[in-house]
Every structure is written in structure tokens, then in C-alpha cells.
Amino acid sequence: LTSASNVIVQSVLQLAWTATAASLIVCVSFALALRAFDNAGAARDERRPAAAFRGIVITAVPAAICLSAIAAAILVLAS
Amino acid sequence: VDNDLIFGIVVASALIFDFTNGFHDTANVVATSISTRALAPRVAVLLAALMNFAGAFISLKVAATIGKGIVSAGSVTLPIVFAGLAGAIAWNLITWSVGLPSSSSHALIGGAVGAMVVAHASAVNVGGLLGKVVIPALIAPCLAFVIAAIAIVAVYRVVGRSRPGPVTKSFRRGQIVSGSLLALAHGTNDAQKTMGVITLALVAHGNLPAKHFSVPSWVVVSAASAIALGTYTGGWRIIKTMGTRIIRMDVAQGFTAQTSGAAVILAASHVGYPLSTTHVISGGIMGAGAAKRLSAVRWGVAGNIVVAWVLTLPAAGATAAAVYALTRLLGGGTVGTIAVIALVVISAVTIRVRRAAPTAGARPLPQSS
């Protein structure tokens, strides 16, 4: 009974940890990408092309993290 | 021949259940996207159907749990599987007719266990039922609630000073991705339950060995098609409950609720838990609402949903137990099964005729579609 309980507890902890990490990575990285993209848009409106370009480059980093996390979740499930 | 006939009835019932599962659960997947106007209803439903179909091919761990983790596959007979499905379908239709989101998954599991208890109580794996169904059923909505609450606080903190117009527009686009991910997760977890049931029927019919669990390709394709078709057909009454009556959402809340729900369902599918997408997305919606303002959640509606959750396992189990007992009373096997189907059809027609009678000739009431 104890070993069965341990297995259940471990599975539930794995579920909680994986779901929390995946969800927060996707949501926060998406929000960071949006903020950087918005900053880039504001810089373009103020005619500051260098700042706008820098904003676009910065946007790419959290956007890539967000998309990679989604792709990794699907690949892990399918493996 | 008798055995083949009952096998055909069971497979057809399982696919009808899968269709009603998609029909019933469409709301879970598309309600947030529709209520925040990220997608038009028809487009949202079509996208969800396609992603459901694709999701059904990703994993088979949940099917294995249904097929061998809750009841002993060697003790299952075709009338037991039929009774379990009949209980689940009946409960799904009752909750759908009153517009309440309940859990199709727990209706199916409750049905299978209820019929099994009447047939061979010792073949029910109580440890498996507790560890793989009951405990995840309690934890999953709470987990989605907490994750969505943390995520929305973090998202508001990150985008708080950005210009609202462009951010809202981008979140709407993000919701197309998060909604698709949720539909994929739904297809992965829910279609596998029907695959598990059909595989159990194949074992009971003698087509597959009980010891080596494997799902044939035709089972995967037919379960994927049935759930996708059901999703496309849609459940508009429940969409209304889920999309606007729990909370009124902004796009960031919709995005976090969908992402949290998808993350919980995908993680559960990886462990092999047959989770309820209804439980999870409801928990996510409430978490995203409560983190912003506790009073934003309409707790009365949320309470009704909790009541449906609590009732689902025992109600579907009791219905399935009654169907199985009736099948045995009417001669058992194929004769009993056909007699039960005839009895159910006659009862349904009688109820329909009696309901229609007082309103005949009167002006019809407007329907919520």
C-alpha cells in the first residue's frame, strides 16, 4: 500500500511540476515577447529606427522560448 | 453470430459516446476564444475539431489506463461494456439537456465501474480507480486554478505598462495558439478513453489477448473521427455557460486559462491519467478570474458545476449498474441487450411525445442555440 501511495504521490507531483513549469514558461515568455514587440512599435512610431530594430531582436528571444516550450511539450508526449 | 451482434452494438455505442463527448466538450475548448472574440464561433469549432482529430494520434497511455488500469480486462464481458457506455451516454445527455458542464470522462469511468460492480465486484481495481481517476479528479481543477492565477498575475505584471490596443490584439492572436493547444490536449486525452473501451470490447470478444494491451489502428482512426465530428457539431448551450456565465474574461485571462488547462491535460496524458477537460478548463477560468478580483467569478454558477462534478461518477455508475441488472433480468447476453435498447428507445419516445403534447398549437418558445 505504501509503495502504491508513493507511486501515486510521485505521479501527482510530476504532473503538478510539469504543468506549472510549462504553463508559466509559455505565458510569461509570450507576455515578455508582447512587451518587447510593443516597445519596438512605440519606438517606430517615435521614428527611432535603431531602438525599433533592437526591440524586434529582443522580441525574438522570448518568442522562440515560447514556441520551443510548446513544441517540446508535444514532442515529449508523442515520444 | 450473437456475440458478433453485441460486439457491433458495443462498438457503435462507444463511437456514439465519443461523438457525444466531443459534442459535450466543445465548449471547454472554444468558449474562452469565443467569449473574448479571438475567434468567430464557427471558425473556433472547426479549428477545435481539426486539432481534436490530430490530438487523438499523439499518445496511447490514457487508453492503456482505461483498458487495464481500472478494471481487470480478463473479467470484462460485452454486456458489461455496453451497460457502462449506456450509463455514460445517459448521464452526458441529461447534463447537456440542462446546460450543465459535467465530465464525460468520469461518466465513462463511473459507468464502467458501476456495471462491473454488479457483475464482478472483485474485478474492480480500487487502487487504480483511486490513484488514476479519483485523486487526479480532485487535484486537476485545483492545479489549473492555481496555475492560471499565478500566470495571470505574472502576465499582468509583464504587460501592465504596455499600450492596451496592440497588446489586446496580440493576445487575441495568441489565443488562437492557446485554443489550438487546448483542443489538441482534449483530443489526446478524451479520444483515448473511447479507444480504451473499444479495446476492452475487443478483448471481451476474443480478438485481442487480455495480457498484452495494444490499440489497433482502426480503433484510433474511428475514435479520432467520432470525437472530431462531435466537436464540430458543437454544444452551443454549454458554450454559453462556460464562456460568459462563470466570469467575463479579457483576452489575457482567456489566454492564461487556455494555456494552463492545456498544460495540465498534456502533462496528465503523459502520466496516463484520464482527466476531465471540463474540470481543468473550468478551474483555469475561475483561477484567471479570481486572481484579478474574487467577485469577478460568479460563484453560484461555479457551485452548480461543482455539484455536477460530484454527481457524475456515482450517477453514471448507478445508471450503468441499473442497465446491467436490467440486461440480466431480461435474459442476459444479446437478447437482454437488445431488450434494454428497445426499452430505452420506447421510454425516450414516450417522454418526447408527452413533453410535446401540452405545447401543441402554441407559439414555440425561443431556443438558445
PDB file of N, CA and C in Angstrom, chain A residues 6-33:
ATOM      1  N   ASN A   6       3.235   5.846  -2.704  1.00  0.00           N
ATOM      2  CA  ASN A   6       4.416   6.608  -3.153  1.00  0.00           C
ATOM      3  C   ASN A   6       4.367   6.862  -4.657  1.00  0.00           C
ATOM      4  N   VAL A   7       3.965   5.821  -5.401  1.00  0.00           N
ATOM      5  CA  VAL A   7       3.884   5.959  -6.865  1.00  0.00           C
ATOM      6  C   VAL A   7       2.865   7.038  -7.226  1.00  0.00           C
ATOM      7  N   ILE A   8       1.710   7.007  -6.527  1.00  0.00           N
ATOM      8  CA  ILE A   8       0.660   7.994  -6.806  1.00  0.00           C
ATOM      9  C   ILE A   8       1.164   9.402  -6.485  1.00  0.00           C
ATOM     10  N   VAL A   9       1.811   9.542  -5.304  1.00  0.00           N
ATOM     11  CA  VAL A   9       2.309  10.868  -4.894  1.00  0.00           C
ATOM     12  C   VAL A   9       3.330  11.379  -5.905  1.00  0.00           C
ATOM     13  N   GLN A  10       4.238  10.469  -6.320  1.00  0.00           N
ATOM     14  CA  GLN A  10       5.273  10.878  -7.287  1.00  0.00           C
ATOM     15  C   GLN A  10       4.646  11.320  -8.615  1.00  0.00           C
ATOM     16  N   SER A  11       3.638  10.540  -9.081  1.00  0.00           N
ATOM     17  CA  SER A  11       2.982  10.889 -10.354  1.00  0.00           C
ATOM     18  C   SER A  11       2.278  12.230 -10.256  1.00  0.00           C
ATOM     19  N   VAL A  12       1.602  12.444  -9.119  1.00  0.00           N
ATOM     20  CA  VAL A  12       0.861  13.696  -8.944  1.00  0.00           C
ATOM     21  C   VAL A  12       1.838  14.880  -8.872  1.00  0.00           C
ATOM     22  N   LEU A  13       2.974  14.675  -8.159  1.00  0.00           N
ATOM     23  CA  LEU A  13       3.976  15.752  -8.072  1.00  0.00           C
ATOM     24  C   LEU A  13       4.567  16.048  -9.448  1.00  0.00           C
ATOM     25  N   GLN A  14       4.812  14.978 -10.210  1.00  0.00           N
ATOM     26  CA  GLN A  14       5.355  15.158 -11.564  1.00  0.00           C
ATOM     27  C   GLN A  14       4.367  15.949 -12.426  1.00  0.00           C
ATOM     28  N   LEU A  15       3.086  15.585 -12.287  1.00  0.00           N
ATOM     29  CA  LEU A  15       2.034  16.289 -13.037  1.00  0.00           C
ATOM     30  C   LEU A  15       2.013  17.776 -12.660  1.00  0.00           C
ATOM     31  N   ALA A  16       2.033  18.039 -11.338  1.00  0.00           N
ATOM     32  CA  ALA A  16       1.949  19.429 -10.859  1.00  0.00           C
ATOM     33  C   ALA A  16       3.150  20.244 -11.321  1.00  0.00           C
ATOM     34  N   TRP A  17       4.327  19.656 -11.179  1.00  0.00           N
ATOM     35  CA  TRP A  17       5.562  20.360 -11.519  1.00  0.00           C
ATOM     36  C   TRP A  17       5.629  20.643 -13.027  1.00  0.00           C
ATOM     37  N   THR A  18       5.352  19.615 -13.828  1.00  0.00           N
ATOM     38  CA  THR A  18       5.445  19.765 -15.286  1.00  0.00           C
ATOM     39  C   THR A  18       4.446  20.795 -15.795  1.00  0.00           C
ATOM     40  N   ALA A  19       3.192  20.668 -15.308  1.00  0.00           N
ATOM     41  CA  ALA A  19       2.139  21.570 -15.792  1.00  0.00           C
ATOM     42  C   ALA A  19       2.431  23.016 -15.395  1.00  0.00           C
ATOM     43  N   THR A  20       2.886  23.210 -14.149  1.00  0.00           N
ATOM     44  CA  THR A  20       3.174  24.572 -13.683  1.00  0.00           C
ATOM     45  C   THR A  20       4.316  25.184 -14.495  1.00  0.00           C
ATOM     46  N   ALA A  21       5.406  24.420 -14.631  1.00  0.00           N
ATOM     47  CA  ALA A  21       6.572  24.942 -15.352  1.00  0.00           C
ATOM     48  C   ALA A  21       6.204  25.269 -16.800  1.00  0.00           C
ATOM     49  N   ALA A  22       5.529  24.319 -17.475  1.00  0.00           N
ATOM     50  CA  ALA A  22       5.203  24.525 -18.896  1.00  0.00           C
ATOM     51  C   ALA A  22       4.295  25.733 -19.075  1.00  0.00           C
ATOM     52  N   SER A  23       3.274  25.808 -18.227  1.00  0.00           N
ATOM     53  CA  SER A  23       2.309  26.903 -18.363  1.00  0.00           C
ATOM     54  C   SER A  23       2.967  28.263 -18.122  1.00  0.00           C
ATOM     55  N   LEU A  24       3.777  28.335 -17.053  1.00  0.00           N
ATOM     56  CA  LEU A  24       4.406  29.632 -16.731  1.00  0.00           C
ATOM     57  C   LEU A  24       5.430  30.032 -17.797  1.00  0.00           C
ATOM     58  N   ILE A  25       6.172  29.056 -18.304  1.00  0.00           N
ATOM     59  CA  ILE A  25       7.162  29.379 -19.353  1.00  0.00           C
ATOM     60  C   ILE A  25       6.443  29.966 -20.578  1.00  0.00           C
ATOM     61  N   VAL A  26       5.352  29.297 -20.992  1.00  0.00           N
ATOM     62  CA  VAL A  26       4.640  29.756 -22.192  1.00  0.00           C
ATOM     63  C   VAL A  26       4.003  31.132 -21.949  1.00  0.00           C
ATOM     64  N   CYS A  27       3.285  31.276 -20.823  1.00  0.00           N
ATOM     65  CA  CYS A  27       2.561  32.538 -20.583  1.00  0.00           C
ATOM     66  C   CYS A  27       3.515  33.714 -20.390  1.00  0.00           C
ATOM     67  N   VAL A  28       4.540  33.513 -19.551  1.00  0.00           N
ATOM     68  CA  VAL A  28       5.440  34.636 -19.244  1.00  0.00           C
ATOM     69  C   VAL A  28       6.294  34.998 -20.464  1.00  0.00           C
ATOM     70  N   SER A  29       6.791  33.990 -21.189  1.00  0.00           N
ATOM     71  CA  SER A  29       7.608  34.308 -22.367  1.00  0.00           C
ATOM     72  C   SER A  29       6.767  34.999 -23.440  1.00  0.00           C
ATOM     73  N   PHE A  30       5.499  34.574 -23.572  1.00  0.00           N
ATOM     74  CA  PHE A  30       4.619  35.234 -24.542  1.00  0.00           C
ATOM     75  C   PHE A  30       4.392  36.695 -24.140  1.00  0.00           C
ATOM     76  N   ALA A  31       4.155  36.912 -22.835  1.00  0.00           N
ATOM     77  CA  ALA A  31       3.938  38.287 -22.353  1.00  0.00           C
ATOM     78  C   ALA A  31       5.201  39.140 -22.551  1.00  0.00           C
ATOM     79  N   LEU A  32       6.361  38.543 -22.292  1.00  0.00           N
ATOM     80  CA  LEU A  32       7.624  39.280 -22.493  1.00  0.00           C
ATOM     81  C   LEU A  32       7.806  39.645 -23.970  1.00  0.00           C
ATOM     82  N   ALA A  33       7.468  38.697 -24.839  1.00  0.00           N
ATOM     83  CA  ALA A  33       7.574  38.962 -26.277  1.00  0.00           C
ATOM     84  C   ALA A  33       6.631  40.098 -26.677  1.00  0.00           C
TER      85      ALA A  33
END
